[in-house]
PDB file of C-alpha atoms in Angstrom:
ATOM      1  CA  UNK G   1       0.000   0.000   0.000  1.00 81.00           C
ATOM      2  CA  UNK G   2       1.207   3.534  -0.791  1.00 92.00           C
ATOM      3  CA  UNK G   3       2.370   5.458   2.259  1.00 93.00           C
ATOM      4  CA  UNK G   4      -0.074   8.249   1.442  1.00 94.00           C
ATOM      5  CA  UNK G   5      -2.927   5.709   1.561  1.00 92.00           C
ATOM      6  CA  UNK G   6      -1.853   3.930   4.745  1.00 92.00           C
ATOM      7  CA  UNK G   7      -3.979   4.657   7.847  1.00 91.00           C
ATOM      8  CA  UNK G   8      -2.016   6.651  10.405  1.00 90.00           C
ATOM      9  CA  UNK G   9      -0.886   4.570  13.383  1.00 91.00           C
ATOM     10  CA  UNK G  10      -0.738   7.743  15.486  1.00 91.00           C
ATOM     11  CA  UNK G  11      -4.409   8.658  15.376  1.00 93.00           C
ATOM     12  CA  UNK G  12      -6.608   5.531  15.310  1.00 93.00           C
ATOM     13  CA  UNK G  13      -9.162   7.208  17.601  1.00 95.00           C
ATOM     14  CA  UNK G  14      -9.198  10.552  15.800  1.00 96.00           C
ATOM     15  CA  UNK G  15     -12.984  10.764  15.696  1.00 96.00           C
ATOM     16  CA  UNK G  16     -13.091  10.688  19.505  1.00 97.00           C
ATOM     17  CA  UNK G  17     -10.512  13.415  20.175  1.00 97.00           C
ATOM     18  CA  UNK G  18     -11.564  16.455  22.205  1.00 98.00           C
ATOM     19  CA  UNK G  19     -11.504  19.546  19.985  1.00 98.00           C
ATOM     20  CA  UNK G  20      -8.149  20.963  21.205  1.00 98.00           C
ATOM     21  CA  UNK G  21      -6.492  17.587  20.638  1.00 97.00           C
ATOM     22  CA  UNK G  22      -8.145  17.254  17.217  1.00 98.00           C
ATOM     23  CA  UNK G  23      -6.841  20.650  16.132  1.00 98.00           C
ATOM     24  CA  UNK G  24      -3.363  19.821  17.461  1.00 98.00           C
ATOM     25  CA  UNK G  25      -3.286  16.553  15.493  1.00 97.00           C
ATOM     26  CA  UNK G  26      -3.925  18.383  12.207  1.00 97.00           C
ATOM     27  CA  UNK G  27      -1.583  21.287  12.902  1.00 98.00           C
ATOM     28  CA  UNK G  28       1.309  19.258  14.286  1.00 97.00           C
ATOM     29  CA  UNK G  29       1.237  16.856  11.349  1.00 96.00           C
ATOM     30  CA  UNK G  30       1.951  19.752   8.989  1.00 97.00           C
ATOM     31  CA  UNK G  31       5.482  19.969  10.364  1.00 97.00           C
ATOM     32  CA  UNK G  32       6.123  16.699   8.535  1.00 97.00           C
ATOM     33  CA  UNK G  33       5.417  18.515   5.274  1.00 98.00           C
ATOM     34  CA  UNK G  34       8.289  20.904   5.956  1.00 98.00           C
ATOM     35  CA  UNK G  35      10.596  18.057   6.978  1.00 98.00           C
ATOM     36  CA  UNK G  36       9.866  16.196   3.736  1.00 98.00           C
ATOM     37  CA  UNK G  37      10.667  19.268   1.660  1.00 98.00           C
ATOM     38  CA  UNK G  38      13.909  19.868   3.536  1.00 98.00           C
ATOM     39  CA  UNK G  39      14.951  16.276   2.858  1.00 98.00           C
ATOM     40  CA  UNK G  40      14.317  16.816  -0.859  1.00 98.00           C
ATOM     41  CA  UNK G  41      16.249  20.110  -1.026  1.00 98.00           C
ATOM     42  CA  UNK G  42      19.079  18.726  -3.236  1.00 98.00           C
ATOM     43  CA  UNK G  43      16.594  17.522  -5.832  1.00 98.00           C
ATOM     44  CA  UNK G  44      14.691  20.813  -5.687  1.00 98.00           C
ATOM     45  CA  UNK G  45      17.943  22.698  -6.280  1.00 98.00           C
ATOM     46  CA  UNK G  46      18.771  20.395  -9.202  1.00 98.00           C
ATOM     47  CA  UNK G  47      15.389  21.119 -10.773  1.00 98.00           C
ATOM     48  CA  UNK G  48      15.910  24.879 -10.451  1.00 98.00           C
ATOM     49  CA  UNK G  49      19.432  24.675 -11.866  1.00 98.00           C
ATOM     50  CA  UNK G  50      18.192  22.746 -14.893  1.00 98.00           C
ATOM     51  CA  UNK G  51      15.169  25.008 -15.365  1.00 98.00           C
ATOM     52  CA  UNK G  52      16.745  28.470 -15.254  1.00 98.00           C
ATOM     53  CA  UNK G  53      18.649  28.322 -18.593  1.00 98.00           C
ATOM     54  CA  UNK G  54      15.549  27.072 -20.391  1.00 98.00           C
ATOM     55  CA  UNK G  55      13.282  29.703 -18.907  1.00 98.00           C
ATOM     56  CA  UNK G  56      15.886  32.392 -19.591  1.00 97.00           C
ATOM     57  CA  UNK G  57      15.886  31.262 -23.220  1.00 97.00           C
ATOM     58  CA  UNK G  58      12.168  31.902 -23.550  1.00 97.00           C
ATOM     59  CA  UNK G  59      10.668  28.720 -22.132  1.00 98.00           C
ATOM     60  CA  UNK G  60       7.479  28.403 -20.144  1.00 98.00           C
ATOM     61  CA  UNK G  61       6.562  26.895 -16.815  1.00 98.00           C
ATOM     62  CA  UNK G  62       3.916  24.242 -17.444  1.00 98.00           C
ATOM     63  CA  UNK G  63       2.105  22.743 -14.453  1.00 98.00           C
ATOM     64  CA  UNK G  64       0.294  19.404 -14.725  1.00 98.00           C
ATOM     65  CA  UNK G  65      -1.806  17.688 -12.067  1.00 98.00           C
ATOM     66  CA  UNK G  66      -5.155  16.321 -10.965  1.00 97.00           C
ATOM     67  CA  UNK G  67      -7.309  17.171  -7.970  1.00 95.00           C
ATOM     68  CA  UNK G  68      -5.494  18.970  -5.163  1.00 95.00           C
ATOM     69  CA  UNK G  69      -2.145  18.704  -6.954  1.00 97.00           C
ATOM     70  CA  UNK G  70      -3.564  20.205 -10.124  1.00 97.00           C
ATOM     71  CA  UNK G  71      -5.247  23.058  -8.278  1.00 97.00           C
ATOM     72  CA  UNK G  72      -1.995  23.883  -6.507  1.00 98.00           C
ATOM     73  CA  UNK G  73      -0.339  24.100  -9.916  1.00 98.00           C
ATOM     74  CA  UNK G  74      -3.018  26.511 -11.117  1.00 98.00           C
ATOM     75  CA  UNK G  75      -2.544  28.634  -7.998  1.00 98.00           C
ATOM     76  CA  UNK G  76       1.211  28.909  -8.459  1.00 98.00           C
ATOM     77  CA  UNK G  77       0.869  29.736 -12.153  1.00 98.00           C
ATOM     78  CA  UNK G  78      -1.652  32.553 -11.784  1.00 97.00           C
ATOM     79  CA  UNK G  79       0.283  34.280  -8.989  1.00 96.00           C
ATOM     80  CA  UNK G  80       3.424  34.750 -11.081  1.00 97.00           C
ATOM     81  CA  UNK G  81       1.969  37.655 -13.071  1.00 96.00           C
ATOM     82  CA  UNK G  82       1.149  40.029 -10.187  1.00 94.00           C
ATOM     83  CA  UNK G  83       4.200  38.986  -8.172  1.00 96.00           C
ATOM     84  CA  UNK G  84       6.876  39.073 -10.879  1.00 96.00           C
ATOM     85  CA  UNK G  85       5.202  40.548 -13.986  1.00 95.00           C
ATOM     86  CA  UNK G  86       5.657  37.093 -15.492  1.00 97.00           C
ATOM     87  CA  UNK G  87       3.743  36.876 -18.793  1.00 97.00           C
ATOM     88  CA  UNK G  88       0.563  34.871 -18.352  1.00 96.00           C
ATOM     89  CA  UNK G  89       1.236  32.932 -21.547  1.00 98.00           C
ATOM     90  CA  UNK G  90       4.488  31.675 -20.035  1.00 98.00           C
ATOM     91  CA  UNK G  91       2.813  30.040 -17.024  1.00 98.00           C
ATOM     92  CA  UNK G  92       0.494  27.303 -18.272  1.00 98.00           C
ATOM     93  CA  UNK G  93      -1.536  25.082 -15.952  1.00 98.00           C
ATOM     94  CA  UNK G  94      -3.104  21.813 -17.102  1.00 98.00           C
ATOM     95  CA  UNK G  95      -5.692  20.328 -14.758  1.00 97.00           C
ATOM     96  CA  UNK G  96      -7.281  16.922 -15.270  1.00 97.00           C
ATOM     97  CA  UNK G  97     -10.899  17.590 -16.174  1.00 96.00           C
ATOM     98  CA  UNK G  98     -10.181  21.083 -17.483  1.00 95.00           C
ATOM     99  CA  UNK G  99     -11.022  24.451 -15.952  1.00 92.00           C
ATOM    100  CA  UNK G 100     -14.279  23.159 -14.472  1.00 92.00           C
ATOM    101  CA  UNK G 101     -12.268  20.815 -12.246  1.00 93.00           C
ATOM    102  CA  UNK G 102     -10.873  23.830 -10.423  1.00 94.00           C
ATOM    103  CA  UNK G 103     -14.216  24.197  -8.654  1.00 93.00           C
ATOM    104  CA  UNK G 104     -15.920  20.813  -8.974  1.00 91.00           C
ATOM    105  CA  UNK G 105     -14.283  17.379  -8.736  1.00 85.00           C
ATOM    106  CA  UNK G 106     -14.440  15.694 -12.151  1.00 85.00           C
ATOM    107  CA  UNK G 107     -14.534  12.020 -11.284  1.00 77.00           C
ATOM    108  CA  UNK G 108     -12.354   9.765 -13.402  1.00 88.00           C
ATOM    109  CA  UNK G 109     -10.498  12.594 -15.177  1.00 93.00           C
ATOM    110  CA  UNK G 110      -7.233  11.718 -13.446  1.00 95.00           C
ATOM    111  CA  UNK G 111      -7.413   8.164 -14.839  1.00 94.00           C
ATOM    112  CA  UNK G 112      -7.280   9.287 -18.494  1.00 96.00           C
ATOM    113  CA  UNK G 113      -3.655   8.892 -19.533  1.00 97.00           C
ATOM    114  CA  UNK G 114      -4.353   9.675 -23.167  1.00 97.00           C
ATOM    115  CA  UNK G 115      -6.057  12.948 -22.261  1.00 97.00           C
ATOM    116  CA  UNK G 116      -3.005  13.972 -20.258  1.00 98.00           C
ATOM    117  CA  UNK G 117      -0.860  13.488 -23.342  1.00 98.00           C
ATOM    118  CA  UNK G 118      -3.360  15.324 -25.551  1.00 98.00           C
ATOM    119  CA  UNK G 119      -3.599  18.286 -23.183  1.00 98.00           C
ATOM    120  CA  UNK G 120       0.167  18.572 -22.970  1.00 98.00           C
ATOM    121  CA  UNK G 121       0.632  18.371 -26.734  1.00 98.00           C
ATOM    122  CA  UNK G 122      -2.127  20.945 -27.250  1.00 98.00           C
ATOM    123  CA  UNK G 123       0.063  23.370 -25.305  1.00 98.00           C
ATOM    124  CA  UNK G 124       2.712  22.936 -28.043  1.00 98.00           C
ATOM    125  CA  UNK G 125       5.669  22.126 -25.778  1.00 98.00           C
ATOM    126  CA  UNK G 126       9.184  23.126 -26.801  1.00 97.00           C
ATOM    127  CA  UNK G 127      12.661  22.143 -25.666  1.00 98.00           C
ATOM    128  CA  UNK G 128      12.872  25.282 -23.521  1.00 98.00           C
ATOM    129  CA  UNK G 129       9.722  24.513 -21.548  1.00 98.00           C
ATOM    130  CA  UNK G 130       9.855  23.225 -17.974  1.00 98.00           C
ATOM    131  CA  UNK G 131       7.001  20.865 -17.123  1.00 98.00           C
ATOM    132  CA  UNK G 132       6.203  20.411 -13.426  1.00 98.00           C
ATOM    133  CA  UNK G 133       4.236  17.199 -12.932  1.00 98.00           C
ATOM    134  CA  UNK G 134       2.460  16.755  -9.602  1.00 98.00           C
ATOM    135  CA  UNK G 135       0.919  13.592  -8.200  1.00 98.00           C
ATOM    136  CA  UNK G 136       0.758  12.682  -4.516  1.00 97.00           C
ATOM    137  CA  UNK G 137       0.445   8.994  -5.386  1.00 96.00           C
ATOM    138  CA  UNK G 138       3.166   9.301  -7.990  1.00 97.00           C
ATOM    139  CA  UNK G 139       1.209   7.224 -10.467  1.00 97.00           C
ATOM    140  CA  UNK G 140      -1.718   9.347 -11.657  1.00 97.00           C
ATOM    141  CA  UNK G 141      -2.378   8.258 -15.273  1.00 97.00           C
ATOM    142  CA  UNK G 142      -3.288  11.768 -16.506  1.00 98.00           C
ATOM    143  CA  UNK G 143       0.029  13.093 -15.195  1.00 98.00           C
ATOM    144  CA  UNK G 144       2.025  10.170 -16.596  1.00 98.00           C
ATOM    145  CA  UNK G 145       0.497  10.728 -20.021  1.00 98.00           C
ATOM    146  CA  UNK G 146       1.595  14.345 -19.923  1.00 98.00           C
ATOM    147  CA  UNK G 147       5.023  13.363 -18.608  1.00 98.00           C
ATOM    148  CA  UNK G 148       5.808  11.067 -21.499  1.00 98.00           C
ATOM    149  CA  UNK G 149       4.462  13.526 -24.077  1.00 98.00           C
ATOM    150  CA  UNK G 150       6.622  16.284 -22.567  1.00 98.00           C
ATOM    151  CA  UNK G 151       9.725  14.093 -22.650  1.00 98.00           C
ATOM    152  CA  UNK G 152       9.140  13.200 -26.284  1.00 97.00           C
ATOM    153  CA  UNK G 153       8.841  16.910 -27.091  1.00 98.00           C
ATOM    154  CA  UNK G 154      12.218  17.541 -25.478  1.00 98.00           C
ATOM    155  CA  UNK G 155      10.917  19.617 -22.557  1.00 98.00           C
ATOM    156  CA  UNK G 156      12.511  19.394 -19.136  1.00 98.00           C
ATOM    157  CA  UNK G 157      10.304  17.286 -16.869  1.00 98.00           C
ATOM    158  CA  UNK G 158      10.229  17.646 -13.084  1.00 98.00           C
ATOM    159  CA  UNK G 159       8.204  14.975 -11.289  1.00 98.00           C
ATOM    160  CA  UNK G 160       6.895  15.777  -7.811  1.00 98.00           C
ATOM    161  CA  UNK G 161       5.391  12.895  -5.812  1.00 98.00           C
ATOM    162  CA  UNK G 162       4.740  11.880  -2.212  1.00 98.00           C
ATOM    163  CA  UNK G 163       5.626   8.207  -2.470  1.00 96.00           C
ATOM    164  CA  UNK G 164       9.026   6.644  -3.041  1.00 95.00           C
ATOM    165  CA  UNK G 165       9.714   4.601  -6.181  1.00 94.00           C
ATOM    166  CA  UNK G 166       6.830   6.238  -8.046  1.00 96.00           C
ATOM    167  CA  UNK G 167       6.707   6.586 -11.853  1.00 98.00           C
ATOM    168  CA  UNK G 168       6.130  10.352 -11.847  1.00 98.00           C
ATOM    169  CA  UNK G 169       9.386  10.937  -9.956  1.00 98.00           C
ATOM    170  CA  UNK G 170      11.383   8.049 -11.420  1.00 98.00           C
ATOM    171  CA  UNK G 171      10.562   8.735 -15.079  1.00 98.00           C
ATOM    172  CA  UNK G 172      11.039  12.522 -15.037  1.00 98.00           C
ATOM    173  CA  UNK G 173      14.387  14.162 -15.778  1.00 98.00           C
ATOM    174  CA  UNK G 174      14.416  15.390 -12.180  1.00 98.00           C
ATOM    175  CA  UNK G 175      12.429  13.548  -9.530  1.00 98.00           C
ATOM    176  CA  UNK G 176      11.405  15.171  -6.251  1.00 98.00           C
ATOM    177  CA  UNK G 177      10.029  12.772  -3.653  1.00 98.00           C
ATOM    178  CA  UNK G 178       8.271  14.332  -0.668  1.00 98.00           C
ATOM    179  CA  UNK G 179       8.011  11.442   1.762  1.00 97.00           C
ATOM    180  CA  UNK G 180       5.194  12.830   3.901  1.00 97.00           C
ATOM    181  CA  UNK G 181       3.888   9.412   4.945  1.00 95.00           C
ATOM    182  CA  UNK G 182       0.406   8.624   6.220  1.00 95.00           C
ATOM    183  CA  UNK G 183      -2.156  11.406   6.569  1.00 96.00           C
ATOM    184  CA  UNK G 184      -4.065  12.166   9.764  1.00 96.00           C
ATOM    185  CA  UNK G 185      -7.181  11.288   7.771  1.00 96.00           C
ATOM    186  CA  UNK G 186      -6.185   8.232   5.762  1.00 94.00           C
ATOM    187  CA  UNK G 187      -5.528   9.011   2.106  1.00 93.00           C
ATOM    188  CA  UNK G 188      -6.528  12.693   2.345  1.00 95.00           C
ATOM    189  CA  UNK G 189      -3.535  14.110   0.482  1.00 96.00           C
ATOM    190  CA  UNK G 190      -5.088  17.575   0.539  1.00 95.00           C
ATOM    191  CA  UNK G 191      -3.479  17.710   3.995  1.00 97.00           C
ATOM    192  CA  UNK G 192       0.299  17.573   4.477  1.00 97.00           C
ATOM    193  CA  UNK G 193       1.031  16.038   1.071  1.00 98.00           C
ATOM    194  CA  UNK G 194      -0.654  19.045  -0.511  1.00 98.00           C
ATOM    195  CA  UNK G 195       1.189  21.416   1.817  1.00 98.00           C
ATOM    196  CA  UNK G 196       4.535  19.922   0.841  1.00 98.00           C
ATOM    197  CA  UNK G 197       3.720  20.286  -2.854  1.00 98.00           C
ATOM    198  CA  UNK G 198       2.789  23.930  -2.401  1.00 98.00           C
ATOM    199  CA  UNK G 199       6.062  24.624  -0.609  1.00 98.00           C
ATOM    200  CA  UNK G 200       8.001  23.029  -3.461  1.00 98.00           C
ATOM    201  CA  UNK G 201       6.115  24.950  -6.147  1.00 98.00           C
ATOM    202  CA  UNK G 202       6.604  28.235  -4.267  1.00 98.00           C
ATOM    203  CA  UNK G 203      10.299  27.453  -3.918  1.00 98.00           C
ATOM    204  CA  UNK G 204      10.899  26.452  -7.535  1.00 98.00           C
ATOM    205  CA  UNK G 205       9.031  29.307  -9.178  1.00 98.00           C
ATOM    206  CA  UNK G 206      10.299  31.940  -6.732  1.00 98.00           C
ATOM    207  CA  UNK G 207      13.927  30.788  -7.026  1.00 98.00           C
ATOM    208  CA  UNK G 208      13.696  30.885 -10.813  1.00 98.00           C
ATOM    209  CA  UNK G 209      12.394  34.439 -10.634  1.00 98.00           C
ATOM    210  CA  UNK G 210      15.240  35.432  -8.302  1.00 98.00           C
ATOM    211  CA  UNK G 211      17.733  34.042 -10.819  1.00 98.00           C
ATOM    212  CA  UNK G 212      15.984  36.015 -13.582  1.00 98.00           C
ATOM    213  CA  UNK G 213      16.672  39.256 -11.653  1.00 97.00           C
ATOM    214  CA  UNK G 214      13.072  39.860 -10.651  1.00 97.00           C
ATOM    215  CA  UNK G 215      14.183  40.329  -7.047  1.00 98.00           C
ATOM    216  CA  UNK G 216      16.667  42.939  -5.813  1.00 97.00           C
ATOM    217  CA  UNK G 217      18.107  42.186  -2.389  1.00 97.00           C
ATOM    218  CA  UNK G 218      15.018  40.468  -0.980  1.00 97.00           C
ATOM    219  CA  UNK G 219      12.574  42.931  -2.513  1.00 97.00           C
ATOM    220  CA  UNK G 220       9.798  42.226  -5.010  1.00 95.00           C
ATOM    221  CA  UNK G 221      10.950  44.807  -7.573  1.00 97.00           C
ATOM    222  CA  UNK G 222       9.262  43.471 -10.702  1.00 96.00           C
ATOM    223  CA  UNK G 223       5.691  43.207  -9.468  1.00 95.00           C
ATOM    224  CA  UNK G 224       2.737  44.218 -11.608  1.00 92.00           C
ATOM    225  CA  UNK G 225       0.546  46.640  -9.612  1.00 94.00           C
ATOM    226  CA  UNK G 226      -3.044  45.698 -10.384  1.00 90.00           C
ATOM    227  CA  UNK G 227      -4.832  47.087  -7.334  1.00 94.00           C
ATOM    228  CA  UNK G 228      -4.524  49.802  -4.683  1.00 95.00           C
ATOM    229  CA  UNK G 229      -2.590  47.522  -2.328  1.00 95.00           C
ATOM    230  CA  UNK G 230       0.038  46.767  -4.954  1.00 95.00           C
ATOM    231  CA  UNK G 231       0.368  50.392  -6.072  1.00 96.00           C
ATOM    232  CA  UNK G 232       1.047  51.314  -2.437  1.00 96.00           C
ATOM    233  CA  UNK G 233       3.572  48.487  -2.238  1.00 96.00           C
ATOM    234  CA  UNK G 234       5.538  49.880  -5.190  1.00 97.00           C
ATOM    235  CA  UNK G 235       5.973  53.141  -3.294  1.00 97.00           C
ATOM    236  CA  UNK G 236       7.050  51.403  -0.077  1.00 97.00           C
ATOM    237  CA  UNK G 237       9.536  49.198  -1.914  1.00 97.00           C
ATOM    238  CA  UNK G 238      11.069  52.126  -3.759  1.00 98.00           C
ATOM    239  CA  UNK G 239      11.390  54.171  -0.568  1.00 98.00           C
ATOM    240  CA  UNK G 240      12.941  51.210   1.263  1.00 97.00           C
ATOM    241  CA  UNK G 241      15.447  50.436  -1.495  1.00 97.00           C
ATOM    242  CA  UNK G 242      16.562  53.995  -2.174  1.00 97.00           C
ATOM    243  CA  UNK G 243      15.987  55.982   0.990  1.00 97.00           C
ATOM    244  CA  UNK G 244      14.096  58.555  -1.080  1.00 97.00           C
ATOM    245  CA  UNK G 245      11.097  60.354   0.341  1.00 97.00           C
ATOM    246  CA  UNK G 246       7.650  59.085  -0.487  1.00 97.00           C
ATOM    247  CA  UNK G 247       6.825  62.039  -2.728  1.00 97.00           C
ATOM    248  CA  UNK G 248      10.039  61.676  -4.733  1.00 97.00           C
ATOM    249  CA  UNK G 249       9.557  57.929  -5.076  1.00 97.00           C
ATOM    250  CA  UNK G 250       5.977  58.326  -6.232  1.00 97.00           C
ATOM    251  CA  UNK G 251       6.949  60.961  -8.797  1.00 97.00           C
ATOM    252  CA  UNK G 252       9.538  58.712 -10.426  1.00 98.00           C
ATOM    253  CA  UNK G 253       7.212  55.705 -10.270  1.00 97.00           C
ATOM    254  CA  UNK G 254       4.485  57.638 -12.071  1.00 97.00           C
ATOM    255  CA  UNK G 255       6.982  58.581 -14.756  1.00 97.00           C
ATOM    256  CA  UNK G 256       8.036  54.970 -15.369  1.00 97.00           C
ATOM    257  CA  UNK G 257       4.629  53.301 -15.099  1.00 96.00           C
ATOM    258  CA  UNK G 258       5.212  52.157 -11.501  1.00 97.00           C
ATOM    259  CA  UNK G 259       8.074  49.872 -12.523  1.00 97.00           C
ATOM    260  CA  UNK G 260       9.984  49.562  -9.246  1.00 98.00           C
ATOM    261  CA  UNK G 261      13.210  48.379 -10.884  1.00 97.00           C
ATOM    262  CA  UNK G 262      13.404  51.463 -13.064  1.00 98.00           C
ATOM    263  CA  UNK G 263      12.553  53.808 -10.198  1.00 98.00           C
ATOM    264  CA  UNK G 264      15.298  52.339  -8.005  1.00 98.00           C
ATOM    265  CA  UNK G 265      17.955  52.723 -10.685  1.00 98.00           C
ATOM    266  CA  UNK G 266      16.805  56.224 -11.607  1.00 98.00           C
ATOM    267  CA  UNK G 267      16.859  57.394  -8.009  1.00 98.00           C
ATOM    268  CA  UNK G 268      20.094  55.729  -6.917  1.00 98.00           C
ATOM    269  CA  UNK G 269      22.012  56.581 -10.099  1.00 97.00           C
ATOM    270  CA  UNK G 270      20.390  60.028 -10.282  1.00 97.00           C
ATOM    271  CA  UNK G 271      19.599  59.566 -13.963  1.00 97.00           C
ATOM    272  CA  UNK G 272      16.452  60.174 -16.039  1.00 97.00           C
ATOM    273  CA  UNK G 273      13.960  57.319 -16.380  1.00 97.00           C
ATOM    274  CA  UNK G 274      14.871  56.553 -20.037  1.00 97.00           C
ATOM    275  CA  UNK G 275      18.528  56.163 -19.069  1.00 98.00           C
ATOM    276  CA  UNK G 276      17.589  53.926 -16.136  1.00 98.00           C
ATOM    277  CA  UNK G 277      15.562  51.759 -18.492  1.00 97.00           C
ATOM    278  CA  UNK G 278      18.540  51.548 -20.862  1.00 98.00           C
ATOM    279  CA  UNK G 279      20.925  50.577 -18.053  1.00 98.00           C
ATOM    280  CA  UNK G 280      18.545  47.821 -16.940  1.00 98.00           C
ATOM    281  CA  UNK G 281      18.222  46.495 -20.484  1.00 97.00           C
ATOM    282  CA  UNK G 282      21.992  46.392 -20.864  1.00 97.00           C
ATOM    283  CA  UNK G 283      22.266  44.539 -17.536  1.00 97.00           C
ATOM    284  CA  UNK G 284      19.717  41.906 -18.522  1.00 96.00           C
ATOM    285  CA  UNK G 285      17.172  43.250 -16.062  1.00 97.00           C
ATOM    286  CA  UNK G 286      19.549  43.109 -13.090  1.00 98.00           C
ATOM    287  CA  UNK G 287      19.182  46.060 -10.729  1.00 98.00           C
ATOM    288  CA  UNK G 288      22.610  45.344  -9.272  1.00 97.00           C
ATOM    289  CA  UNK G 289      24.129  45.207 -12.737  1.00 97.00           C
ATOM    290  CA  UNK G 290      22.516  48.490 -13.729  1.00 98.00           C
ATOM    291  CA  UNK G 291      23.680  50.194 -10.538  1.00 97.00           C
ATOM    292  CA  UNK G 292      27.259  49.000 -11.087  1.00 95.00           C
ATOM    293  CA  UNK G 293      27.362  50.084 -14.728  1.00 89.00           C
TER     294      UNK G 293
END
């Protein structure tokens, strides 16, 4: 039996726990998600190292999964645009059962291996694409179909699973096994297995964006302000990075379309916005590179 399907030996009387003990059982078990990710850190780093050159060459991040795993992939993909100004067309999420499965469970969709391959091929994969394949069991047919289609297309495949010796991890170019073990509620991988997958996706996509110079120091300097909160954040980030007053920061931001990177370079180098934009372009988008030019 898969570890993720095995009844937990720690909580055989879960349904009789007093409420404080019940809450503690769920919360405490989440620490195992973090431990499993830490144990897989070398493989996560290997995936990022292999992915960065492809993404830098114009590739896309393609997420593939079913159920909880698939929805986590969708979540990571859609957040890249507001966080890093990452083009929406370069973060593609494929969910077994299609968009409707984001809100309603589509029974049996995860068992269709051929549909996984068709969906992946419909996305027209290239050799520069990085395909992140998620399956807690490690053997979801939909995900395996997409995995093999992606490999045949020459894309980099990263398999993320929660069971050892699973096809999704073993047959991908880079396999990441998150050995989270039995769930508090037997087989409910929306619990710590899902948490571990979200941590890995956050880590991979965020680290790639750091390597693509979308972070300066530890600041989100390439965000896309799409609401009042984010517009206010651009001002705070610019003030923090440059030491400029709020009025001066806002004035430069308005001139450059609230592009924090450009505002930082313009203020710190004391150059006009067009020159700051040119320095950033010459430095490949690196704020540090532009400041040292």
